[in-house]
Amino acid sequence: MAAPLRLKSTLALVTGGGSGIGRAICQRLSQEGASVAVVDVNIDSANETLGSLSCDVPGQEHVALTADVSRSESVSALMEQIQSRFSAPPRVAVSSAGITRDEFLLRLSEENFNTVLDVNLKGPFLITQAVARSIVSSGQNGGSIINISSIVGKVGNLGQANYAASKAGLEGFTKTAAKELAKFGIRCNTVLPGFTVTPMTDTVPQKVLDKVS
Ligand code: NAP
């Protein structure tokens, strides 16, 4: 059955759109009529997603853009590119970009702690703030911000102190954003997937895979 065109005339921005869950989200949003800005640190994978999107609705236009969500200059440049290309701000923003740098706590380096927090927590902060600002300054309220967290942020996981902290932090951040942005009609939610086979899970050791399958 065809997807309902609930997102006709809506621009959606998806970070991490070049792979895994982010790619699937881009595809579903396009099937529901949205124009999609596929954002990824890797432009080749973003372009690959772009080529897989539905484009059946008149006026629907997709774009692949590169940005490193952990860097504010990169997020600012991204928003400028979107602003020059589209007449309205993104009304939907999904932060799916995420990384792991798994290591047991006793061996976890400060660098790998910071890198994971920068991408998984600071990244959604920068995107949420930039998109909310662009909606508010457009004078037309309303939007939906979705941050992809993880069930690991609720329950913890061996070898993922950095990742679990970033995902738990993302929930607290998003709940606060929801309270602050409600007056602008901007809903903010987290989604907490469980184990999902994607390129991210390629590094999971076989003995761990055996336990989750
Ligand atoms: P994935 O296939 O690795 O996709 C993540 C994408 O984000 C990749 O294209 C990656 O590019 C990109 N990315 C990494 N750093 C970035 C940055 N600084 N700026 C912009 N893009 C960046 O992972 P996934 O499994 O789809 O995960 C998507 C989200 O779901 C993540 O937030 C993850 O934590 C969460 N999640 C996944 C699972 C799971 O089991 N897969 C479970 C719970 C939650 P590169 O490949 O070039 O690094």
Short mmCIF file of N, CA and C and ligand atoms in Angstrom, two decimals, residues 16 18-22 40-42 45 67-70 96-99 119 148-150 163 167 193-196 198-201, ligand 1:
data_model
loop_
_atom_site.label_atom_id
_atom_site.label_comp_id
_atom_site.label_asym_id
_atom_site.label_seq_id
_atom_site.Cartn_x
_atom_site.Cartn_y
_atom_site.Cartn_z
N GLY A 16 23.28 11.88 9.27
CA GLY A 16 23.57 10.45 9.21
C GLY A 16 22.72 9.78 8.15
N GLY A 18 23.31 9.09 5.21
CA GLY A 18 24.01 8.29 4.22
C GLY A 18 24.07 6.81 4.54
N SER A 19 23.54 6.40 5.68
CA SER A 19 23.73 5.00 6.06
C SER A 19 22.64 4.54 7.02
N GLY A 20 22.47 3.24 7.07
CA GLY A 20 21.69 2.57 8.11
C GLY A 20 20.32 3.17 8.39
N ILE A 21 20.08 3.47 9.66
CA ILE A 21 18.77 3.96 10.10
C ILE A 21 18.45 5.31 9.45
N GLY A 22 19.46 6.19 9.35
CA GLY A 22 19.24 7.51 8.73
C GLY A 22 18.81 7.38 7.28
N ASP A 40 25.33 14.09 5.61
CA ASP A 40 26.26 13.09 6.15
C ASP A 40 27.67 13.63 6.07
N VAL A 41 28.54 13.13 6.94
CA VAL A 41 29.95 13.51 6.87
C VAL A 41 30.58 12.95 5.59
N ASN A 42 29.97 11.90 5.08
CA ASN A 42 30.47 11.23 3.87
C ASN A 42 29.54 11.55 2.70
N SER A 45 28.17 8.60 0.42
CA SER A 45 27.05 7.80 0.94
C SER A 45 25.77 8.63 0.95
N ALA A 67 28.21 17.54 6.01
CA ALA A 67 28.46 18.34 7.22
C ALA A 67 28.97 17.41 8.31
N ASP A 68 29.82 17.98 9.15
CA ASP A 68 30.25 17.28 10.36
C ASP A 68 29.44 17.88 11.51
N VAL A 69 28.49 17.11 12.03
CA VAL A 69 27.55 17.66 13.01
C VAL A 69 28.23 18.04 14.33
N SER A 70 29.45 17.59 14.54
CA SER A 70 30.13 17.91 15.80
C SER A 70 30.81 19.28 15.76
N SER A 96 20.35 11.48 13.18
CA SER A 96 20.66 10.05 13.24
C SER A 96 22.17 9.81 13.20
N ALA A 97 22.94 10.85 12.85
CA ALA A 97 24.41 10.68 12.82
C ALA A 97 24.87 10.22 14.19
N GLY A 98 25.66 9.18 14.21
CA GLY A 98 26.16 8.67 15.49
C GLY A 98 27.36 7.78 15.25
N ILE A 99 28.17 7.65 16.28
CA ILE A 99 29.35 6.78 16.18
C ILE A 99 29.52 5.99 17.47
N VAL A 119 29.97 13.89 18.69
CA VAL A 119 29.09 13.54 17.56
C VAL A 119 27.67 13.22 18.06
N ILE A 148 17.82 10.55 17.50
CA ILE A 148 17.92 9.09 17.65
C ILE A 148 18.88 8.78 18.80
N SER A 149 18.32 8.31 19.87
CA SER A 149 19.10 7.91 21.04
C SER A 149 19.35 6.41 20.95
N SER A 150 19.30 5.71 22.06
CA SER A 150 19.50 4.26 22.05
C SER A 150 18.99 3.70 23.37
N TYR A 163 29.32 5.86 24.83
CA TYR A 163 28.10 5.83 24.00
C TYR A 163 26.85 5.94 24.88
N LYS A 167 23.99 8.93 24.84
CA LYS A 167 22.59 8.67 24.53
C LYS A 167 21.67 9.03 25.70
N PRO A 193 16.16 3.10 19.52
CA PRO A 193 16.19 1.77 18.88
C PRO A 193 16.95 0.76 19.75
N GLY A 194 16.58 -0.49 19.59
CA GLY A 194 17.41 -1.58 20.11
C GLY A 194 18.38 -1.99 19.02
N PHE A 195 18.99 -3.17 19.18
CA PHE A 195 20.00 -3.61 18.22
C PHE A 195 19.39 -3.71 16.81
N THR A 196 20.01 -3.03 15.86
CA THR A 196 19.53 -2.99 14.47
C THR A 196 20.73 -3.22 13.56
N THR A 198 23.15 -2.67 10.96
CA THR A 198 23.55 -1.58 10.04
C THR A 198 25.08 -1.61 9.97
N PRO A 199 25.69 -0.75 9.14
CA PRO A 199 27.15 -0.69 9.15
C PRO A 199 27.73 -0.40 10.54
N MET A 200 26.95 0.30 11.40
CA MET A 200 27.46 0.58 12.75
C MET A 200 27.72 -0.69 13.54
N THR A 201 26.93 -1.72 13.29
CA THR A 201 27.06 -2.95 14.08
C THR A 201 28.13 -3.89 13.50
P1 NAP B 1 25.48 4.00 10.65
O1 NAP B 1 24.96 3.04 9.65
O2 NAP B 1 26.92 3.97 11.03
O3 NAP B 1 25.08 5.48 10.18
C1 NAP B 1 25.55 6.62 10.85
C2 NAP B 1 25.90 7.65 9.81
O4 NAP B 1 26.32 8.85 10.50
C3 NAP B 1 27.07 7.23 8.91
O5 NAP B 1 26.80 7.53 7.55
C4 NAP B 1 28.21 8.09 9.43
O6 NAP B 1 29.21 8.35 8.46
C5 NAP B 1 27.47 9.36 9.81
N1 NAP B 1 28.27 10.20 10.68
C6 NAP B 1 29.21 9.82 11.59
N2 NAP B 1 29.76 10.89 12.17
C7 NAP B 1 29.17 11.98 11.62
C8 NAP B 1 29.34 13.37 11.79
N3 NAP B 1 30.25 13.86 12.66
N4 NAP B 1 28.58 14.22 11.07
C9 NAP B 1 27.68 13.73 10.17
N5 NAP B 1 27.48 12.42 9.94
C10 NAP B 1 28.22 11.54 10.67
O7 NAP B 1 24.69 3.85 12.05
P2 NAP B 1 23.16 3.45 12.36
O8 NAP B 1 23.17 2.12 12.93
O9 NAP B 1 22.29 3.78 11.22
O10 NAP B 1 22.87 4.46 13.54
C11 NAP B 1 22.07 5.62 13.37
C12 NAP B 1 21.72 6.16 14.76
O11 NAP B 1 20.98 5.17 15.47
C13 NAP B 1 22.95 6.47 15.59
O12 NAP B 1 22.73 7.65 16.33
C14 NAP B 1 23.05 5.27 16.52
O13 NAP B 1 23.70 5.59 17.72
C15 NAP B 1 21.59 4.94 16.72
N6 NAP B 1 21.33 3.56 17.11
C16 NAP B 1 21.74 2.52 16.34
C17 NAP B 1 21.47 1.23 16.78
C18 NAP B 1 21.92 0.02 15.98
O14 NAP B 1 21.86 -1.09 16.52
N7 NAP B 1 22.33 0.17 14.72
C19 NAP B 1 20.79 1.00 17.99
C20 NAP B 1 20.39 2.09 18.73
C21 NAP B 1 20.65 3.38 18.30
P3 NAP B 1 30.52 7.37 8.45
O15 NAP B 1 29.99 6.00 8.16
O16 NAP B 1 31.36 7.94 7.35
O17 NAP B 1 31.12 7.48 9.81
#
